[in-house]
Coordinates of C-alpha atoms in Angstrom, one line a residue:
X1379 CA -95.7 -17.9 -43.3
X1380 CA -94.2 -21.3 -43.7
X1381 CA -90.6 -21.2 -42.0
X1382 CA -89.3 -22.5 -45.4
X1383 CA -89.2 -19.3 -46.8
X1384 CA -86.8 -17.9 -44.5
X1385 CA -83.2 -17.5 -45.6
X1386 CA -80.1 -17.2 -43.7
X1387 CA -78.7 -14.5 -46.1
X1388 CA -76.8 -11.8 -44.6
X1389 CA -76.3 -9.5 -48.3
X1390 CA -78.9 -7.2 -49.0
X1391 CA -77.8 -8.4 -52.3
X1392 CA -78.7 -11.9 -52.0
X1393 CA -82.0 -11.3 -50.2
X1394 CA -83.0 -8.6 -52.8
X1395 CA -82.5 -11.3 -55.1
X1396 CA -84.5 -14.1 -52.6
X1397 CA -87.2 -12.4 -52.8
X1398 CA -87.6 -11.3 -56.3
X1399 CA -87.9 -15.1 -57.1
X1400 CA -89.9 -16.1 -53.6
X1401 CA -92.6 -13.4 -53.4
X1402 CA -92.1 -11.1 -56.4
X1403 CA -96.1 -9.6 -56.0
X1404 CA -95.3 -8.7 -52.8
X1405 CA -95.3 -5.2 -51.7
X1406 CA -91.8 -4.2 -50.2
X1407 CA -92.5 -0.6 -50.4
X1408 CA -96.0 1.5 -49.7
X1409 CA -95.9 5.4 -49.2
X1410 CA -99.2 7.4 -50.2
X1411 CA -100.0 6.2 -53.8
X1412 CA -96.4 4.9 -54.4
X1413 CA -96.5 1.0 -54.0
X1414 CA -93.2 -1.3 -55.4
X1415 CA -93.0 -5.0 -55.9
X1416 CA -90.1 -7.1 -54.3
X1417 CA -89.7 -7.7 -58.4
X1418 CA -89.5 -4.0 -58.9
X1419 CA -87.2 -3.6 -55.7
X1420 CA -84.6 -5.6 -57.6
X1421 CA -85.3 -4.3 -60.4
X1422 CA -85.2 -0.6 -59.6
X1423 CA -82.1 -1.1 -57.0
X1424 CA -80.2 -2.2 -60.2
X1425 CA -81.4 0.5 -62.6
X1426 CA -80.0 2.7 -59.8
X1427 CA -76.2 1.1 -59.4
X1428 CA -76.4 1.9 -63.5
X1429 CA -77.3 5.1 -62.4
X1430 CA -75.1 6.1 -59.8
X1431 CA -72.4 4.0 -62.1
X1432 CA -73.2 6.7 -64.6
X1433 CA -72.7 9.9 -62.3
X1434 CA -69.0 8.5 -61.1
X1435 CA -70.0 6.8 -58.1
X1436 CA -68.0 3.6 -57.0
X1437 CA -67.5 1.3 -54.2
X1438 CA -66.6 2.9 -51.3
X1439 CA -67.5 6.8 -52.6
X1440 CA -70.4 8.1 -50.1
X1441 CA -73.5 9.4 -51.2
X1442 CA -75.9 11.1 -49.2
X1443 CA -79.6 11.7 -48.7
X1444 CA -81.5 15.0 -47.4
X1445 CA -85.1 14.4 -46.8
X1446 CA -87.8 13.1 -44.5
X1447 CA -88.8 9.5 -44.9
X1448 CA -89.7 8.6 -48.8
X1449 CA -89.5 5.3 -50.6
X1450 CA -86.5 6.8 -52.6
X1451 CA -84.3 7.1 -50.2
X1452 CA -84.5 3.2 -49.4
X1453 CA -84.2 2.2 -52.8
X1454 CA -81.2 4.2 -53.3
X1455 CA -79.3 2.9 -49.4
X1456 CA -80.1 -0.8 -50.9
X1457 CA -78.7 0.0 -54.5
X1458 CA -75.8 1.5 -52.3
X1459 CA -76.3 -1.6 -50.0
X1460 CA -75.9 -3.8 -53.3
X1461 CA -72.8 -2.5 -54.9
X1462 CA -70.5 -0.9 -52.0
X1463 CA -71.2 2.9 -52.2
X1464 CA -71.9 4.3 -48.6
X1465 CA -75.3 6.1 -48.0
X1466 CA -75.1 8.9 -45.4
X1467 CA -79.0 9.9 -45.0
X1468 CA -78.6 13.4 -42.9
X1469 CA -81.2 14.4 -40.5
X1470 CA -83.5 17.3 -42.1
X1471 CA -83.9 19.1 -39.1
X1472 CA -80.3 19.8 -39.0
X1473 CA -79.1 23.5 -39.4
X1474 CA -76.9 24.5 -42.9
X1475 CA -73.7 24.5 -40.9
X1476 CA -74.3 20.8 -39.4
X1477 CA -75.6 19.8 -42.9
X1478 CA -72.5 21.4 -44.4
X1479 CA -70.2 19.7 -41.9
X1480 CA -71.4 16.2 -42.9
X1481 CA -70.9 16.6 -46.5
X1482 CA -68.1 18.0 -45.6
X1483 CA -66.6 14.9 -43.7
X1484 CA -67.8 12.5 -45.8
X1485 CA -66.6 13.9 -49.5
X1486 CA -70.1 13.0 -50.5
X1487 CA -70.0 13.3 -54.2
X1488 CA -73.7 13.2 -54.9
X1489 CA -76.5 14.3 -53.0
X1490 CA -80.2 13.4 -53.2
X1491 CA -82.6 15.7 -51.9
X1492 CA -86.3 14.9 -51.1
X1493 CA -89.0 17.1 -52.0
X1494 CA -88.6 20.6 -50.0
X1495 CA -85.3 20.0 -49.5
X1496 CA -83.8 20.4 -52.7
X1497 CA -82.9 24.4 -52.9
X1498 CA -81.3 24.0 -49.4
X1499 CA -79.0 21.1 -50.7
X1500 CA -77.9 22.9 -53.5
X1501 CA -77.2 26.6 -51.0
X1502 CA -74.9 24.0 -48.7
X1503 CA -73.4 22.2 -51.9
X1504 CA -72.0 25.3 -53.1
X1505 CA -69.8 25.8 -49.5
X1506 CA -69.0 22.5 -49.6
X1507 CA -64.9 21.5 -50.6
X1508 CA -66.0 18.5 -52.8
X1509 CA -68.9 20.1 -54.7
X1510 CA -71.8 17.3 -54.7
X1511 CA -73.9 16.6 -57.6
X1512 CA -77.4 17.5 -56.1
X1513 CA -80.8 15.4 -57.5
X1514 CA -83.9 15.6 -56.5
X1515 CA -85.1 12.1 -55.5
X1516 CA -87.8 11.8 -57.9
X1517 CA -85.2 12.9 -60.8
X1518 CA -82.9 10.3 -60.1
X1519 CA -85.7 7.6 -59.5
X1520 CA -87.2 8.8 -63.1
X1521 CA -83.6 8.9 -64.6
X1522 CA -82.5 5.2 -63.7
X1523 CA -86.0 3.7 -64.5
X1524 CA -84.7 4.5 -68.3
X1525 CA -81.4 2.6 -68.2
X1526 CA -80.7 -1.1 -68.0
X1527 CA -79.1 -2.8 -65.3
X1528 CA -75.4 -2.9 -65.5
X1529 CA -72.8 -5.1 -63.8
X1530 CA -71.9 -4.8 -60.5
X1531 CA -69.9 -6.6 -58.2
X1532 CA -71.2 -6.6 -54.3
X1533 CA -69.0 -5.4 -51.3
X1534 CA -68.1 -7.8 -49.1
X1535 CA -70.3 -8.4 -45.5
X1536 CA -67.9 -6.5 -43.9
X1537 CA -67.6 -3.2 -45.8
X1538 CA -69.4 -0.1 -44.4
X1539 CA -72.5 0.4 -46.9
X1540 CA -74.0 2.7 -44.1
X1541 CA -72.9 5.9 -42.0
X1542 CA -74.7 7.3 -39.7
X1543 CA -73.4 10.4 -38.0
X1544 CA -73.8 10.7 -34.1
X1545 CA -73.5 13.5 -32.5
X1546 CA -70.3 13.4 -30.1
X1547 CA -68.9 14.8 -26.7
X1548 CA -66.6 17.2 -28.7
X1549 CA -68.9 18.6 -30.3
X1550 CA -68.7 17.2 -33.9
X1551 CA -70.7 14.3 -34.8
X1552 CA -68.9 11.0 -35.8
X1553 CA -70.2 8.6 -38.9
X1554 CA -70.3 5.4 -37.6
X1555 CA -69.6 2.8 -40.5
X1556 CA -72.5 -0.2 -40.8
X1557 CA -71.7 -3.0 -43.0
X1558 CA -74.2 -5.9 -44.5
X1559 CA -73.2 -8.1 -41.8
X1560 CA -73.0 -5.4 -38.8
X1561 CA -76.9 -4.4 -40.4
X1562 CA -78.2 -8.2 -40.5
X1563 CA -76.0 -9.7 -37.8
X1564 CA -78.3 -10.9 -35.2
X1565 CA -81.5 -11.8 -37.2
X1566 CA -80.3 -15.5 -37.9
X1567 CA -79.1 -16.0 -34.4
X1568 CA -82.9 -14.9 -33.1
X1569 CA -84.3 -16.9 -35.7
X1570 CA -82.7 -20.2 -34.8
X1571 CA -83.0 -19.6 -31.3
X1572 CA -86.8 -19.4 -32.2
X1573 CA -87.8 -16.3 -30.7
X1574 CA -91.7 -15.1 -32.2
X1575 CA -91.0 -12.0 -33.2
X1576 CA -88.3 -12.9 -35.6
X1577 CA -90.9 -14.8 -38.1
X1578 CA -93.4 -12.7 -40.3
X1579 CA -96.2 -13.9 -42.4
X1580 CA -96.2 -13.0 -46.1
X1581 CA -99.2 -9.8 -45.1
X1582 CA -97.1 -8.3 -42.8
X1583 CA -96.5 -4.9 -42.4
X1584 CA -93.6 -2.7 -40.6
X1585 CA -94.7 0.8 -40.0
X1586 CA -91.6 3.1 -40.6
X1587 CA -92.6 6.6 -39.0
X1588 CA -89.1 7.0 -37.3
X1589 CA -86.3 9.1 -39.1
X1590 CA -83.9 7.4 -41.9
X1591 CA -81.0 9.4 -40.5
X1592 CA -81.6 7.1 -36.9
X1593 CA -80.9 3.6 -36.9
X1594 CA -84.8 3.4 -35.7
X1595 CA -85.5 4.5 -39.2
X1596 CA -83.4 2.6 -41.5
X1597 CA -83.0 0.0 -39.0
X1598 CA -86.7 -0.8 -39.3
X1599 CA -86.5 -1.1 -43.3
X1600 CA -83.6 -3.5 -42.8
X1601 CA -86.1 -6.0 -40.8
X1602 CA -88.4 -5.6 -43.0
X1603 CA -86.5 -6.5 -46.4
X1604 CA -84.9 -9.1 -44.5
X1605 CA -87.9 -10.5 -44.0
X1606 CA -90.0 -9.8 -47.4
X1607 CA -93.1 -7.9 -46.0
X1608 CA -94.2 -4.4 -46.5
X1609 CA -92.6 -1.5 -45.5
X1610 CA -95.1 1.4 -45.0
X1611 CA -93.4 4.5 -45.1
X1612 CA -94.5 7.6 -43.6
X1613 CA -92.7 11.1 -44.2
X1614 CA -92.5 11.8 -40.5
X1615 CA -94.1 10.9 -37.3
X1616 CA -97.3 11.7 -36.2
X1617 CA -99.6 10.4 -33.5
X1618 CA -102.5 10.4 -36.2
X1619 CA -100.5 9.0 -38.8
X1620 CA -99.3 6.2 -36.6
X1621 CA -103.1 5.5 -35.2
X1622 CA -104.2 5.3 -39.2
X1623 CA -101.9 2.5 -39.8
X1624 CA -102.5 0.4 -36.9
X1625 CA -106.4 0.7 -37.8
X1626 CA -105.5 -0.3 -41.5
X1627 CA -103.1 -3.2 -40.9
X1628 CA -99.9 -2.4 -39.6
X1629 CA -98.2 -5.4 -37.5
X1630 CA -94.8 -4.4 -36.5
X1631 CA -93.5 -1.0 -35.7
X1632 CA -90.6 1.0 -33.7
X1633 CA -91.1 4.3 -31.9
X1634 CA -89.4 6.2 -29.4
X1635 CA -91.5 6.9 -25.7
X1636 CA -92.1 10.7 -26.5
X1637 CA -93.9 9.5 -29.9
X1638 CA -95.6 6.6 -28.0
X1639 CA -96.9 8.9 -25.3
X1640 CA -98.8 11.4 -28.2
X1641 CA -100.0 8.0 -29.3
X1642 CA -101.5 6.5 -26.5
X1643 CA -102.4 9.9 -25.4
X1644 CA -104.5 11.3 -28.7
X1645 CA -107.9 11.5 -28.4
X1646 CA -109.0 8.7 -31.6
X1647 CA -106.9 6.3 -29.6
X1648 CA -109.6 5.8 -27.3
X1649 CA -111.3 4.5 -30.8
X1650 CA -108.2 3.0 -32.6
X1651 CA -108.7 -0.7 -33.7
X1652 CA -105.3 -2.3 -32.0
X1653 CA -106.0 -5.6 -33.0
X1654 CA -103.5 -5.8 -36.3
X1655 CA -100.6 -5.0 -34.3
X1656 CA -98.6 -7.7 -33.4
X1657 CA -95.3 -6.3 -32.2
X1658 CA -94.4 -2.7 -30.9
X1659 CA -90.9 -2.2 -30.1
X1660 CA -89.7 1.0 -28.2
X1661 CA -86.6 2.4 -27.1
X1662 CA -83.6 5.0 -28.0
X1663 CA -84.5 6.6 -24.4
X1664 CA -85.4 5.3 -21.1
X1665 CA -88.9 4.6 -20.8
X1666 CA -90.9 5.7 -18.0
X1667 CA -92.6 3.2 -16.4
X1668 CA -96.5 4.6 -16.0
X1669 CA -96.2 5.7 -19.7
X1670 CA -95.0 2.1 -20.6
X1671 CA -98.5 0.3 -18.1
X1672 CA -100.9 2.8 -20.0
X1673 CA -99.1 1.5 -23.4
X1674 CA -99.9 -2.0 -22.4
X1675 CA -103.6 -1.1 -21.4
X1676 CA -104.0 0.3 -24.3
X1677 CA -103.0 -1.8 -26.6
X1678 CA -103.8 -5.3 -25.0
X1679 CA -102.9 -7.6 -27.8
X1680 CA -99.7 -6.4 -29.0
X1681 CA -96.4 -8.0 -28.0
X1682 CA -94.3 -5.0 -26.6
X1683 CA -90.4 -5.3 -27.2
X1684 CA -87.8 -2.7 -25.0
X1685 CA -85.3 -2.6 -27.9
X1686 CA -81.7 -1.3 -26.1
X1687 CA -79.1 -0.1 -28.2
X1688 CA -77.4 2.4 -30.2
X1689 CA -76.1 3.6 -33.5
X1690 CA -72.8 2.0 -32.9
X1691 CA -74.3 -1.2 -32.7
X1692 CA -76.6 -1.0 -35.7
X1693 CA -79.5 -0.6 -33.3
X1694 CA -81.3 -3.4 -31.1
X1695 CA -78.5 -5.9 -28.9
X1696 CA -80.8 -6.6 -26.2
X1697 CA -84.4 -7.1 -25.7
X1698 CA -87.0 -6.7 -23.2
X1699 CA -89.4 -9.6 -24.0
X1700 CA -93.3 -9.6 -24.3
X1701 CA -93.6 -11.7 -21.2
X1702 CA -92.2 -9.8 -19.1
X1703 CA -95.0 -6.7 -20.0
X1704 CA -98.0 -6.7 -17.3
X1705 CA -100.7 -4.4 -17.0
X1706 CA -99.5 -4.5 -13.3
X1707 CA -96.0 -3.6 -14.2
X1708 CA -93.6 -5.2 -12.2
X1709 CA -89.5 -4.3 -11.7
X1710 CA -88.4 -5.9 -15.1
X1711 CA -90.6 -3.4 -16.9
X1712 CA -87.3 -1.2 -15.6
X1713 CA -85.1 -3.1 -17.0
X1714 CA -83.6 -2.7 -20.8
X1715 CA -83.8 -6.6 -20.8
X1716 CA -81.2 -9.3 -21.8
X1717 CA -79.0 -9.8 -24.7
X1718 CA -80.2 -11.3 -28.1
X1719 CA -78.8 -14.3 -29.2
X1720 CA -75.5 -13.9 -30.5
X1721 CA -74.8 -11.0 -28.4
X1722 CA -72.9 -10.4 -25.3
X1723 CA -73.3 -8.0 -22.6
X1724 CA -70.6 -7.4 -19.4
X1725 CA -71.0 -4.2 -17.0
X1726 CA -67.2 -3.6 -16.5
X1727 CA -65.3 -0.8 -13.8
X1728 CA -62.8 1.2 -14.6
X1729 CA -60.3 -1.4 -14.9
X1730 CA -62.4 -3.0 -18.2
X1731 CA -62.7 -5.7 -16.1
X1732 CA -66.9 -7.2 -15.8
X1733 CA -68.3 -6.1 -11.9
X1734 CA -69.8 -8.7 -10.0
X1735 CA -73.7 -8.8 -10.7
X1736 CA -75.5 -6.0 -8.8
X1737 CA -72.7 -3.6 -9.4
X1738 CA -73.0 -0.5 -11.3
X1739 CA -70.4 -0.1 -14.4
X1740 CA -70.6 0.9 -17.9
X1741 CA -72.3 -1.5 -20.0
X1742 CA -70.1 -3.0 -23.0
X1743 CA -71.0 -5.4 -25.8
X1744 CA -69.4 -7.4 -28.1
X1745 CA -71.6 -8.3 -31.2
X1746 CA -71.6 -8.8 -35.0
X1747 CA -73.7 -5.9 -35.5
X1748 CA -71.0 -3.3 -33.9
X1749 CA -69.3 -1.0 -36.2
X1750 CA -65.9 -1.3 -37.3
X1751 CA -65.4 2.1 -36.4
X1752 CA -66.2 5.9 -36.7
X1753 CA -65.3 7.5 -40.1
X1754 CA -61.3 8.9 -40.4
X1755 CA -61.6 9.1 -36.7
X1756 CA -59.0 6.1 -35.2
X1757 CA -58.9 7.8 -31.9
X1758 CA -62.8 8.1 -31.2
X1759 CA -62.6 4.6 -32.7
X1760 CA -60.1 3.2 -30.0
X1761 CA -61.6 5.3 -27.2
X1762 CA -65.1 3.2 -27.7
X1763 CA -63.7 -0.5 -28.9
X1764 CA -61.1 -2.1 -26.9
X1765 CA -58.6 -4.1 -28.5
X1766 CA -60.6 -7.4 -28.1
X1767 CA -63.5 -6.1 -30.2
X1768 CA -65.6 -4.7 -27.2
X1769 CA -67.6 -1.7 -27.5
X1770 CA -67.4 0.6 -24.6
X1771 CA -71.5 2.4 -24.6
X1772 CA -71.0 5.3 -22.0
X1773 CA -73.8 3.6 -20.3
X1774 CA -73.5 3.3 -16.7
X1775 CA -75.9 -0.2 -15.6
X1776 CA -76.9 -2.8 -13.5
X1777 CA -76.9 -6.5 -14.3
X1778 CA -78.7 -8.4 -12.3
X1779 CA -78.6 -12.5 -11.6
X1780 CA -80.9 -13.1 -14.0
X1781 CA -78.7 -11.1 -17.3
X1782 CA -81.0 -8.4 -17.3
X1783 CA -79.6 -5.2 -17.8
X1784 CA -81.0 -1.8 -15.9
X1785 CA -79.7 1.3 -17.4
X1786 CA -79.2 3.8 -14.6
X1787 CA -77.5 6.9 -15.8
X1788 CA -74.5 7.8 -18.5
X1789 CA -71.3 7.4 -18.2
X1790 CA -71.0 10.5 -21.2
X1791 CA -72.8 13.8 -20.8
X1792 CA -75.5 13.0 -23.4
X1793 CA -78.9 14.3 -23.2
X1794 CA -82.0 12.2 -24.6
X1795 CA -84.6 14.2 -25.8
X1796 CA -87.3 12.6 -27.6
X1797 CA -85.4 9.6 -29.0
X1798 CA -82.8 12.3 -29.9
X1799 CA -79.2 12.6 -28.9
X1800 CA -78.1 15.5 -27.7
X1801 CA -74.1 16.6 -26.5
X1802 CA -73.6 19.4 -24.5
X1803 CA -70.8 20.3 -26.1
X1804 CA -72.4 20.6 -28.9
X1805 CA -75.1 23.1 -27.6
X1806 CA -72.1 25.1 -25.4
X1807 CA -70.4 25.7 -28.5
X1808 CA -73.3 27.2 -30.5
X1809 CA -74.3 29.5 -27.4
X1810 CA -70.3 30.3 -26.4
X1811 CA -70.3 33.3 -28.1
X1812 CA -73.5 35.0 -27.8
X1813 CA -72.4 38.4 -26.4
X1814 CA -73.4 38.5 -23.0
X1815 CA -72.7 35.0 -22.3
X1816 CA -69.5 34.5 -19.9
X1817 CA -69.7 30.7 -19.3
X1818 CA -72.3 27.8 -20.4
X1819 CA -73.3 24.2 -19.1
X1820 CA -75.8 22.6 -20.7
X1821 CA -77.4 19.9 -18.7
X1822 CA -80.6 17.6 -19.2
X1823 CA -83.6 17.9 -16.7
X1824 CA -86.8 15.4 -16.8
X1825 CA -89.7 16.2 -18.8
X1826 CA -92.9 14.8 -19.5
X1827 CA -92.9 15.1 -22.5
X1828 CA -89.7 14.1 -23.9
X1829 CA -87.9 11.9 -21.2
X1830 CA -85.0 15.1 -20.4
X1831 CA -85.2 18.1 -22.5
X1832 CA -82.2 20.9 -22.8
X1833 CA -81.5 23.7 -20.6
X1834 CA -78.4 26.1 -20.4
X1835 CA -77.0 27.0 -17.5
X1836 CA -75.3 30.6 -17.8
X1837 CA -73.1 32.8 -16.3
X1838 CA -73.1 36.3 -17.5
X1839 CA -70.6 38.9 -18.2
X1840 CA -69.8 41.7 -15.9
X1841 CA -72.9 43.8 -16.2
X1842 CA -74.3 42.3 -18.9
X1843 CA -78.2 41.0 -18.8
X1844 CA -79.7 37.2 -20.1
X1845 CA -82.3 36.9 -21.8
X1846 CA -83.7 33.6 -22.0
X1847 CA -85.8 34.1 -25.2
X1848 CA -82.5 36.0 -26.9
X1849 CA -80.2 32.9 -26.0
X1850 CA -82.7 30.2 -26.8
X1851 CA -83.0 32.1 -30.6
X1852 CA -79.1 32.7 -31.1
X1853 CA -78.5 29.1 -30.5
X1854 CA -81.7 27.8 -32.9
X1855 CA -79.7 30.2 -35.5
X1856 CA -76.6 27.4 -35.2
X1857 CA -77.6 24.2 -33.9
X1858 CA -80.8 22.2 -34.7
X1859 CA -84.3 23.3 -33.0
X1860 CA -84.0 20.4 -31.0
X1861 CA -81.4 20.7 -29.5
X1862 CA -81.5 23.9 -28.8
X1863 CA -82.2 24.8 -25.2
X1864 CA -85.8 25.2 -24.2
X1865 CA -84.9 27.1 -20.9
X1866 CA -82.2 28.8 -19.6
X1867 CA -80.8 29.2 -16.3
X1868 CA -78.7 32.4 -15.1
X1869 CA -76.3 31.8 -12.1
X1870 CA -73.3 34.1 -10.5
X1871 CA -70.5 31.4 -11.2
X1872 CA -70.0 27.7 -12.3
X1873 CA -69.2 24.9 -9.9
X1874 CA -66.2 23.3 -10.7
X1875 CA -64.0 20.7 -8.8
X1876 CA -60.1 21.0 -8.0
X1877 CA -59.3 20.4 -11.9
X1878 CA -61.3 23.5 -13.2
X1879 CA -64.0 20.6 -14.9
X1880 CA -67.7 21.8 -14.4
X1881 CA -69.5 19.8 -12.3
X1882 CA -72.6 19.2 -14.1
X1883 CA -73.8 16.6 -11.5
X1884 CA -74.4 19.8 -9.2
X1885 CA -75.8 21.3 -11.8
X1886 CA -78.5 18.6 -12.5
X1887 CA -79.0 17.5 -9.3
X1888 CA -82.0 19.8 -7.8
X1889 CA -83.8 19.1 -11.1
X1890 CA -83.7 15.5 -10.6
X1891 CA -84.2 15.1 -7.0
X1892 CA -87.0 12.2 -6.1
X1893 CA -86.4 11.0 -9.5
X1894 CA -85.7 6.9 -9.2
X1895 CA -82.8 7.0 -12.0
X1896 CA -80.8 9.9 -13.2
X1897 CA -82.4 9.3 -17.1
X1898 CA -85.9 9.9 -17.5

């Protein structure tokens, strides 16, 4: 792709509008049978403001989406995107009281509901304060493909167009607010700066197999628009699915290392042609380093990317380049890599003052992509940017001569479980009040599979008896599967320092003994 076609727009507006004009053929959109033109992007997003127009929806009103992956669901965040109404996509693994809490926080006023999801949507509506209109995505795509467009007039860069909840350490999860700018902030820095894997040729294709409600997800599509290639949407992840569209053309993708292990790990891997992929870019949890050598080996032509950051910062602010990938592995493989162009990255103590290099502190970033703030939350907001625009990740790290950055544990409680995040608090509160239960901890321990997965550590009541199976179901009844516990601990009492505060180090610490870092 000739560099001339690049653009340096930063309005999902304007480069909805680039690329109507600049490659209006091209496919922006694949899923199954369902394939849309970058001319019927623009097209479509507009029908869909005159839509959304028509059901009461105006700039800064949130709308949200319940569903896996589905071509609708983009087409409604740009149209959202486009003219200023706020798209909340909410994780469909989620149980009815989370679901119900979201809506609940945000005053959606109109939900869309993917296929399957629909008669759920509409049991939580009716509990919910603001009463959402509930569509089915395919009603609302069928409904605005009947109207003409209508006027609209964009948001400004800098108003949120995007929340995406994250699950907090007090137990309720906060929407983070994304704007055009936070969402596109760094692509033109990386693209001056020249770095490969910010230019894409006009048959390009992004894999999205990661969830919309993740800034993996969504995040993805925003590359790909940017940059006018296809977006191949999958409903979910699988290891077959993902293997299927290597083999029939896909170049770029994300994916978390529990989903890359199934991948490189499936049997028809051993017979996968690798040779379309040109970029695969992991992260959202630390990956191990064997898992990340057999990656390499197994797919020898692909450029592999470490992409560190978080929902806060509208996904990738630092980058662990291709180069620095051997089949060997070597100590940067480690490493969460250095900042992205336009980015800055200090490891600060206490004091919010940056540590000398080779000094453990929490890792903080200033950046165009970081969010303004969480949703009617100032506090949480002021608690995680400083006054000078700095946002504080709960990641303890290294940074070593060089600007590399190596995460080593977290600051904040929070459990990474398959790309997922995962609070404590979250899961104590769901399994406080089973019956037998005394006291809870809930602490991450390593696992193969998933990097750390969840167990509860309990005390009982006087003479009552755990079960493991009983506590494990009474929490799935509350929180979502995932998070949930997979095993539970019983113990006779809780350690706790001079304050009465659990200590969950002494908790976790036989279960990662002989481990190198305290993250999987």
């Amino acid at each position: 792709m000739a560099r001339k076609a690049y653009h340096s727009h930063e309005h999902f507006d304007d480069i909805l509008h680039f690329w109507a004009a600049e490659r209006p053929d091209g496919i922006a959109f694949e899923q199954d049978d369902d394939r849309i033109t970058y001319r019927e992007t623009d097209h479509l997003t507009r029908q869909l403001i005159a839509w959304l127009k028509a059901r009461g929806i105006a700039k800064g009103d949130r709308i949200a989406w319940l569903g896996k992956n589905e071509v609708m669901y983009f087409l409604a965040y740009l149209a959202a995107a486009r003219m200023g109404a706020v798209m909340v996509p909410i994780g469909w693994r989620l149980a009815a009281p989370e679901i119900a809490f979201i809506l609940t926080d945000t005053g959606a006023k109109l939900v869309i509901a993917g296929h399957d999801f629909v008669d759920l949507v509409r049991q939580v509506a009716e509990q919910v304060p603001a009463q959402p209109q509930v569509v089915a995505g395919a009603t609302a795509r069928a409904e605005a493909a009947a109207l003409d467009p209508v006027p609209y007039t964009p948001p400004t860069r800098d108003e949120p167009v995007l929340q995406l909840y994250t699950s907090g350490t007090t137990g309720n999860p906060k929407g983070a607010m994304l704007s055009n700018r936070n969402l596109l902030g760094t692509r033109n820095n990386g693209i001056a700066a020249g770095l490969p894997w910010n230019f894409y040729e006009p048959d390009d294709c992004i894999l999205i197999c990661m969830p919309c409600a993740h800034i993996g997800g969504t995040g993805l599509m925003n590359i790909g628009v940017a940059n006018g290639v296809r977006n191949l949407v999958q409903a979910e992840f699988t290891p077959t699915g993902v293997l299927a569209a290597i083999e029939s053309g896909a170049t770029h993708l994300f994916i978390v290392p529990a989903a890359l292990q199934m991948v490189v790990q499936h049997p028809q891997a051993a017979t996968t042609d690798f040779s379309h992929l040109k970029f695969l870019m992991y992260g959202a949890a630390p990956m191990p380093l064997e898992l990340l050598k057999q990656a390499v080996a197994t797919m020898p032509n692909a450029g592999f990317l470490q992409a560190y950051g978080m929902t806060e910062t509208s996904g990738t602010i630092s980058a662990l380049l291709p180069e620095d990938h051997t089949l060997e592995g070597n100590q940067r493989m480690r490493s969460a890599g250095k900042a992205l162009p336009g980015v800055q990255i200090e490891v600060r103590g206490p004091d919010n003052v940056e540590v000398p290099r080779g000094t453990i502190g929490e890792v903080c970033i200033l950046s165009p992509t970081n969010t303004a703030g969480y949703w009617q939350l100032p506090e949480a907001t002021a608690k995680t940017i400083d006054p000078d625009g700095w946002l504080h990740t709960g990641d303890a790290g290294i940074m070593d001569d060089d600007g590399y950055i190596y995460i080593q544990d977290r600051i904040k409680d929070m459990i990474i479980s398959g790309g997922e995040n995962v609070y404590p608090a979250e899961v104590e509160n769901a399994i406080f009040g089973h019956p037998a239960v005394a006291e809870v901890a809930v602490i991450g321990v390593p696992s193969a599979t998933w990097g750390e997965e969840v167990k509860a550590c309990v005390v009982p009541k006087p003479g009552a008896t755990i079960d493991e199976a009983d506590i494990i179901a009474w929490a799935r009844s509350r929180i979502a599967a995932f998070k949930a516990p997979k095993s539970v601990d019983v113990i006779p009492l809780m350690p706790r320092n001079a304050s009465g505060k659990i200590l969950r180090r002494e908790l976790r610490a036989p279960y990662w003994e002989g481990q190198e870092r305290q993250v999987s």
